């Protein structure tokens, strides 16, 4: 009895290590559209990853943001050019639209209860597309020119519901309140 319990525990530990490794490694991730990014970072929460190619002379970044999500939920990633919190952040959001397509668009976060409708951002954004693959939503975009610093405040989020094609409030606990930090486009 004791022996079989130990065997089960070892298997459980090994498989959780394996899951950890396979979930947290962005560097060997292959995009189905053959896009290649020279840098990436496994974000510390919400099972999210950011990939990028940054050009320091144009101060533009080609990005792919991916996060585990159910088809009924939404994901968002963005930059806050002025501070580190949610208000003022300039984000890209993706979700399954009622027309059946996974869509992505830019939206400026004006408050803690933002409209989440398409809007322009404080910096240019182009080439936006979205994809659902391997239980993840992925947003592709080109952002910039950004500010003079290669380091930005980044913020990311996931939510479980979309109503009338508008992403609804995310949870206000745990990882959903820790999903922000800095990103240096020249590192990694
Ligand atoms: C990436 O590498 C990790 C650890 O070596 C492996 O577990 C995972 O399956 C790999 N992922 C892909 C998409 O190849
Ligand atoms: C950065 O952009 C400039 C201007 O478009 C271009 O000449 C240069 O090749 C780009 N650098 C990289 C690394 O892509
Ligand atoms: C963005 O889209 C334009 C027009 O489709 C294309 O010419 C350009 O190569 C794209 N840029 C990137 C970085 O994908
Ligand atoms: C970036 O640097 C240039 C030259 O030093 C300066 O003129 C410009 O105002 C700076 N832009 C920002 C957004 O800080």
mmCIF file of C-alpha atoms and ligand atoms in Angstrom:
data_model
loop_
_atom_site.group_PDB
_atom_site.id
_atom_site.type_symbol
_atom_site.label_atom_id
_atom_site.label_comp_id
_atom_site.label_asym_id
_atom_site.label_seq_id
_atom_site.Cartn_x
_atom_site.Cartn_y
_atom_site.Cartn_z
ATOM 1 C CA UNK A 1 0.000 0.000 0.000
ATOM 2 C CA UNK A 2 2.675 2.429 1.100
ATOM 3 C CA UNK A 3 4.816 1.476 -1.883
ATOM 4 C CA UNK A 4 2.084 1.975 -4.449
ATOM 5 C CA UNK A 5 1.194 5.314 -2.896
ATOM 6 C CA UNK A 6 4.834 6.366 -3.239
ATOM 7 C CA UNK A 7 4.865 5.260 -6.890
ATOM 8 C CA UNK A 8 1.742 7.279 -7.584
ATOM 9 C CA UNK A 9 3.271 10.316 -5.854
ATOM 10 C CA UNK A 10 6.452 10.086 -7.904
ATOM 11 C CA UNK A 11 4.411 9.860 -11.100
ATOM 12 C CA UNK A 12 2.324 12.834 -10.003
ATOM 13 C CA UNK A 13 5.447 14.890 -9.254
ATOM 14 C CA UNK A 14 7.108 13.888 -12.524
ATOM 15 C CA UNK A 15 4.040 14.677 -14.592
ATOM 16 C CA UNK A 16 3.555 18.036 -12.894
ATOM 17 C CA UNK A 17 7.210 18.883 -13.601
ATOM 18 C CA UNK A 18 6.667 17.877 -17.216
ATOM 19 C CA UNK A 19 3.539 19.992 -17.471
ATOM 20 C CA UNK A 20 5.376 22.909 -15.916
ATOM 21 C CA UNK A 21 8.225 22.554 -18.408
ATOM 22 C CA UNK A 22 5.995 22.199 -21.449
ATOM 23 C CA UNK A 23 3.753 25.093 -20.439
ATOM 24 C CA UNK A 24 6.479 27.506 -19.445
ATOM 25 C CA UNK A 25 8.847 27.185 -22.375
ATOM 26 C CA UNK A 26 8.195 29.842 -24.992
ATOM 27 C CA UNK A 27 11.500 29.590 -26.821
ATOM 28 C CA UNK A 28 10.691 26.399 -28.721
ATOM 29 C CA UNK A 29 7.090 27.320 -29.508
ATOM 30 C CA UNK A 30 6.246 27.032 -33.203
ATOM 31 C CA UNK A 31 3.569 29.278 -34.675
ATOM 32 C CA UNK A 32 1.308 27.600 -37.202
ATOM 33 C CA UNK A 33 1.586 30.568 -39.594
ATOM 34 C CA UNK A 34 5.405 30.136 -39.647
ATOM 35 C CA UNK A 35 5.990 33.513 -38.034
ATOM 36 C CA UNK A 36 9.318 33.563 -36.234
ATOM 37 C CA UNK A 37 10.089 35.771 -33.251
ATOM 38 C CA UNK A 38 13.638 36.265 -32.026
ATOM 39 C CA UNK A 39 12.698 36.859 -28.374
ATOM 40 C CA UNK A 40 10.053 35.696 -25.963
ATOM 41 C CA UNK A 41 9.112 35.727 -22.322
ATOM 42 C CA UNK A 42 6.981 33.343 -20.269
ATOM 43 C CA UNK A 43 4.866 35.677 -18.194
ATOM 44 C CA UNK A 44 4.630 34.803 -14.489
ATOM 45 C CA UNK A 45 0.880 34.262 -14.337
ATOM 46 C CA UNK A 46 -2.282 33.491 -16.331
ATOM 47 C CA UNK A 47 -0.387 30.943 -18.465
ATOM 48 C CA UNK A 48 0.627 33.662 -20.880
ATOM 49 C CA UNK A 49 3.573 34.265 -23.196
ATOM 50 C CA UNK A 50 4.815 37.244 -25.204
ATOM 51 C CA UNK A 51 6.973 36.846 -28.327
ATOM 52 C CA UNK A 52 8.536 39.752 -30.220
ATOM 53 C CA UNK A 53 10.876 41.147 -32.843
ATOM 54 C CA UNK A 54 11.973 44.659 -31.911
ATOM 55 C CA UNK A 55 13.628 47.143 -34.204
ATOM 56 C CA UNK A 56 15.394 49.767 -32.112
ATOM 57 C CA UNK A 57 15.830 52.159 -35.025
ATOM 58 C CA UNK A 58 12.115 52.264 -35.855
ATOM 59 C CA UNK A 59 11.110 51.586 -32.192
ATOM 60 C CA UNK A 60 8.532 49.162 -33.567
ATOM 61 C CA UNK A 61 7.814 45.710 -32.175
ATOM 62 C CA UNK A 62 6.175 42.869 -34.006
ATOM 63 C CA UNK A 63 4.485 40.849 -31.257
ATOM 64 C CA UNK A 64 2.567 37.661 -30.654
ATOM 65 C CA UNK A 65 0.785 37.329 -27.332
ATOM 66 C CA UNK A 66 -0.686 33.948 -26.460
ATOM 67 C CA UNK A 67 -2.526 32.662 -23.421
ATOM 68 C CA UNK A 68 -4.521 29.588 -22.495
ATOM 69 C CA UNK A 69 -8.208 30.343 -22.828
ATOM 70 C CA UNK A 70 -11.550 28.644 -23.396
ATOM 71 C CA UNK A 71 -13.205 29.655 -26.695
ATOM 72 C CA UNK A 72 -15.865 31.524 -24.674
ATOM 73 C CA UNK A 73 -13.367 33.786 -22.886
ATOM 74 C CA UNK A 74 -11.099 36.668 -23.874
ATOM 75 C CA UNK A 75 -7.451 37.633 -23.623
ATOM 76 C CA UNK A 76 -5.720 41.011 -23.659
ATOM 77 C CA UNK A 77 -2.169 42.343 -23.670
ATOM 78 C CA UNK A 78 -0.933 45.876 -23.776
ATOM 79 C CA UNK A 79 1.443 48.632 -22.836
ATOM 80 C CA UNK A 80 0.874 51.424 -20.367
ATOM 81 C CA UNK A 81 2.993 54.359 -21.589
ATOM 82 C CA UNK A 82 2.395 56.481 -18.500
ATOM 83 C CA UNK A 83 2.204 54.271 -15.412
ATOM 84 C CA UNK A 84 2.199 50.637 -14.355
ATOM 85 C CA UNK A 85 -1.493 50.020 -13.631
ATOM 86 C CA UNK A 86 -4.596 49.300 -15.659
ATOM 87 C CA UNK A 87 -5.987 52.811 -16.349
ATOM 88 C CA UNK A 88 -4.105 54.386 -19.235
ATOM 89 C CA UNK A 89 -3.007 51.083 -20.724
ATOM 90 C CA UNK A 90 -3.208 50.651 -24.480
ATOM 91 C CA UNK A 91 -4.235 47.090 -25.171
ATOM 92 C CA UNK A 92 -5.125 44.522 -27.782
ATOM 93 C CA UNK A 93 -8.019 42.228 -26.957
ATOM 94 C CA UNK A 94 -9.119 38.978 -28.622
ATOM 95 C CA UNK A 95 -12.246 36.846 -28.336
ATOM 96 C CA UNK A 96 -14.602 34.714 -30.385
ATOM 97 C CA UNK A 97 -17.049 37.123 -32.035
ATOM 98 C CA UNK A 98 -20.680 36.086 -32.497
ATOM 99 C CA UNK A 99 -19.952 36.000 -36.255
ATOM 100 C CA UNK A 100 -17.883 32.884 -35.546
ATOM 101 C CA UNK A 101 -14.445 34.456 -36.033
ATOM 102 C CA UNK A 102 -11.766 34.961 -33.443
ATOM 103 C CA UNK A 103 -11.222 38.697 -33.663
ATOM 104 C CA UNK A 104 -8.666 41.092 -32.183
ATOM 105 C CA UNK A 105 -8.705 44.881 -31.952
ATOM 106 C CA UNK A 106 -7.043 47.730 -30.074
ATOM 107 C CA UNK A 107 -8.813 49.384 -27.162
ATOM 108 C CA UNK A 108 -7.598 52.110 -24.830
ATOM 109 C CA UNK A 109 -8.270 51.372 -21.147
ATOM 110 C CA UNK A 110 -9.629 54.625 -19.822
ATOM 111 C CA UNK A 111 -10.704 53.536 -16.322
ATOM 112 C CA UNK A 112 -11.260 50.487 -14.126
ATOM 113 C CA UNK A 113 -14.558 49.976 -15.976
ATOM 114 C CA UNK A 114 -13.589 50.623 -19.605
ATOM 115 C CA UNK A 115 -15.951 50.264 -22.590
ATOM 116 C CA UNK A 116 -13.703 47.598 -24.220
ATOM 117 C CA UNK A 117 -14.875 48.697 -27.655
ATOM 118 C CA UNK A 118 -12.468 49.250 -30.557
ATOM 119 C CA UNK A 119 -10.576 52.538 -30.264
ATOM 120 C CA UNK A 120 -7.328 54.074 -31.355
ATOM 121 C CA UNK A 121 -4.266 53.781 -29.125
ATOM 122 C CA UNK A 122 -1.751 56.429 -28.106
ATOM 123 C CA UNK A 123 0.814 54.762 -30.402
ATOM 124 C CA UNK A 124 0.347 53.265 -33.873
ATOM 125 C CA UNK A 125 -0.730 49.630 -34.148
ATOM 126 C CA UNK A 126 -1.117 47.623 -37.336
ATOM 127 C CA UNK A 127 -1.172 44.116 -38.800
ATOM 128 C CA UNK A 128 -3.535 42.842 -36.102
ATOM 129 C CA UNK A 129 -4.758 39.282 -36.372
ATOM 130 C CA UNK A 130 -5.856 36.512 -34.044
ATOM 131 C CA UNK A 131 -5.760 32.759 -33.997
ATOM 132 C CA UNK A 132 -6.991 29.927 -31.777
ATOM 133 C CA UNK A 133 -4.510 27.053 -31.512
ATOM 134 C CA UNK A 134 -3.704 24.380 -28.935
ATOM 135 C CA UNK A 135 -6.227 25.753 -26.403
ATOM 136 C CA UNK A 136 -4.681 29.195 -26.655
ATOM 137 C CA UNK A 137 -5.813 32.485 -28.100
ATOM 138 C CA UNK A 138 -3.027 34.309 -29.931
ATOM 139 C CA UNK A 139 -2.885 37.998 -30.900
ATOM 140 C CA UNK A 140 -0.443 39.141 -33.601
ATOM 141 C CA UNK A 141 0.296 42.834 -34.137
ATOM 142 C CA UNK A 142 2.908 45.441 -34.912
ATOM 143 C CA UNK A 143 3.125 48.226 -32.314
ATOM 144 C CA UNK A 144 5.030 51.460 -32.538
ATOM 145 C CA UNK A 145 6.886 53.649 -32.970
ATOM 146 C CA UNK A 146 6.922 53.370 -29.171
ATOM 147 C CA UNK A 147 8.665 55.731 -26.758
ATOM 148 C CA UNK A 148 12.429 56.203 -26.710
ATOM 149 C CA UNK A 149 12.985 53.555 -24.050
ATOM 150 C CA UNK A 150 13.061 49.893 -25.070
ATOM 151 C CA UNK A 151 11.543 49.067 -21.664
ATOM 152 C CA UNK A 152 7.775 49.348 -21.339
ATOM 153 C CA UNK A 153 5.151 48.677 -18.682
ATOM 154 C CA UNK A 154 3.239 45.660 -19.925
ATOM 155 C CA UNK A 155 -0.098 44.413 -18.655
ATOM 156 C CA UNK A 156 -2.065 41.317 -19.581
ATOM 157 C CA UNK A 157 -5.389 39.804 -18.613
ATOM 158 C CA UNK A 158 -7.862 37.015 -19.242
ATOM 159 C CA UNK A 159 -11.583 36.892 -18.636
ATOM 160 C CA UNK A 160 -14.108 34.113 -18.873
ATOM 161 C CA UNK A 161 -17.056 35.869 -20.459
ATOM 162 C CA UNK A 162 -18.000 37.937 -23.478
ATOM 163 C CA UNK A 163 -21.480 39.434 -23.770
ATOM 164 C CA UNK A 164 -22.892 41.087 -26.925
ATOM 165 C CA UNK A 165 -19.377 40.939 -28.353
ATOM 166 C CA UNK A 166 -17.939 42.938 -25.462
ATOM 167 C CA UNK A 167 -15.395 41.334 -23.104
ATOM 168 C CA UNK A 168 -16.762 41.359 -19.566
ATOM 169 C CA UNK A 169 -15.022 42.122 -16.276
ATOM 170 C CA UNK A 170 -12.181 39.787 -15.317
ATOM 171 C CA UNK A 171 -11.800 38.242 -11.870
ATOM 172 C CA UNK A 172 -10.494 40.585 -9.218
ATOM 173 C CA UNK A 173 -8.327 38.121 -7.342
ATOM 174 C CA UNK A 174 -4.978 36.319 -7.332
ATOM 175 C CA UNK A 175 -3.155 36.235 -10.664
ATOM 176 C CA UNK A 176 -5.645 38.651 -12.246
ATOM 177 C CA UNK A 177 -4.257 41.394 -10.012
ATOM 178 C CA UNK A 178 -0.601 40.414 -10.558
ATOM 179 C CA UNK A 179 -0.535 40.353 -14.333
ATOM 180 C CA UNK A 180 1.649 43.375 -14.977
ATOM 181 C CA UNK A 181 5.346 44.197 -15.075
ATOM 182 C CA UNK A 182 8.066 45.606 -17.266
ATOM 183 C CA UNK A 183 9.220 44.255 -20.601
ATOM 184 C CA UNK A 184 12.582 45.169 -22.125
ATOM 185 C CA UNK A 185 12.313 44.611 -25.861
ATOM 186 C CA UNK A 186 16.115 44.478 -26.089
ATOM 187 C CA UNK A 187 16.521 41.614 -23.606
ATOM 188 C CA UNK A 188 15.896 37.904 -24.080
HETATM 189 C C1 LIG B 1 9.520 22.745 -25.587
HETATM 190 O O1 LIG B 1 10.484 22.148 -24.747
HETATM 191 C C2 LIG B 1 9.928 21.564 -23.597
HETATM 192 C C3 LIG B 1 11.065 21.125 -22.678
HETATM 193 O O2 LIG B 1 12.176 20.686 -23.409
HETATM 194 C C4 LIG B 1 9.032 20.412 -24.025
HETATM 195 O O3 LIG B 1 8.483 19.809 -22.879
HETATM 196 C C5 LIG B 1 7.923 20.976 -24.878
HETATM 197 O O4 LIG B 1 7.100 19.939 -25.341
HETATM 198 C C6 LIG B 1 8.495 21.726 -26.063
HETATM 199 N N1 LIG B 1 7.398 22.397 -26.750
HETATM 200 C C7 LIG B 1 7.266 22.402 -28.076
HETATM 201 C C8 LIG B 1 6.100 23.167 -28.617
HETATM 202 O O5 LIG B 1 8.050 21.863 -28.811
HETATM 203 C C1 LIG B 2 14.889 48.162 -38.694
HETATM 204 O O1 LIG B 2 14.199 49.040 -39.537
HETATM 205 C C2 LIG B 2 15.049 49.715 -40.454
HETATM 206 C C3 LIG B 2 14.204 50.784 -41.160
HETATM 207 O O2 LIG B 2 13.059 50.207 -41.718
HETATM 208 C C4 LIG B 2 15.618 48.681 -41.402
HETATM 209 O O3 LIG B 2 16.482 49.313 -42.318
HETATM 210 C C5 LIG B 2 16.394 47.642 -40.604
HETATM 211 O O4 LIG B 2 16.850 46.623 -41.457
HETATM 212 C C6 LIG B 2 15.519 47.050 -39.517
HETATM 213 N N1 LIG B 2 16.311 46.218 -38.663
HETATM 214 C C7 LIG B 2 15.999 44.971 -38.405
HETATM 215 C C8 LIG B 2 16.893 44.251 -37.471
HETATM 216 O O5 LIG B 2 15.031 44.429 -38.912
HETATM 217 C C1 LIG B 3 2.126 44.479 -42.204
HETATM 218 O O1 LIG B 3 1.183 44.433 -43.259
HETATM 219 C C2 LIG B 3 1.675 45.029 -44.461
HETATM 220 C C3 LIG B 3 0.524 45.114 -45.451
HETATM 221 O O2 LIG B 3 -0.174 43.904 -45.485
HETATM 222 C C4 LIG B 3 2.838 44.190 -44.973
HETATM 223 O O3 LIG B 3 3.354 44.759 -46.141
HETATM 224 C C5 LIG B 3 3.916 44.164 -43.917
HETATM 225 O O4 LIG B 3 4.963 43.313 -44.297
HETATM 226 C C6 LIG B 3 3.375 43.694 -42.576
HETATM 227 N N1 LIG B 3 4.404 43.886 -41.572
HETATM 228 C C7 LIG B 3 4.768 42.941 -40.735
HETATM 229 C C8 LIG B 3 5.850 43.280 -39.782
HETATM 230 O O5 LIG B 3 4.234 41.849 -40.731
HETATM 231 C C1 LIG B 4 12.934 60.832 -27.906
HETATM 232 O O1 LIG B 4 14.225 61.368 -28.045
HETATM 233 C C2 LIG B 4 14.281 62.488 -28.940
HETATM 234 C C3 LIG B 4 15.736 62.862 -29.138
HETATM 235 O O2 LIG B 4 16.457 62.765 -27.915
HETATM 236 C C4 LIG B 4 13.436 63.610 -28.352
HETATM 237 O O3 LIG B 4 13.472 64.739 -29.209
HETATM 238 C C5 LIG B 4 12.004 63.127 -28.200
HETATM 239 O O4 LIG B 4 11.214 64.110 -27.596
HETATM 240 C C6 LIG B 4 11.954 61.856 -27.377
HETATM 241 N N1 LIG B 4 10.609 61.321 -27.432
HETATM 242 C C7 LIG B 4 9.974 60.901 -26.354
HETATM 243 C C8 LIG B 4 8.605 60.330 -26.590
HETATM 244 O O5 LIG B 4 10.443 60.929 -25.227
#
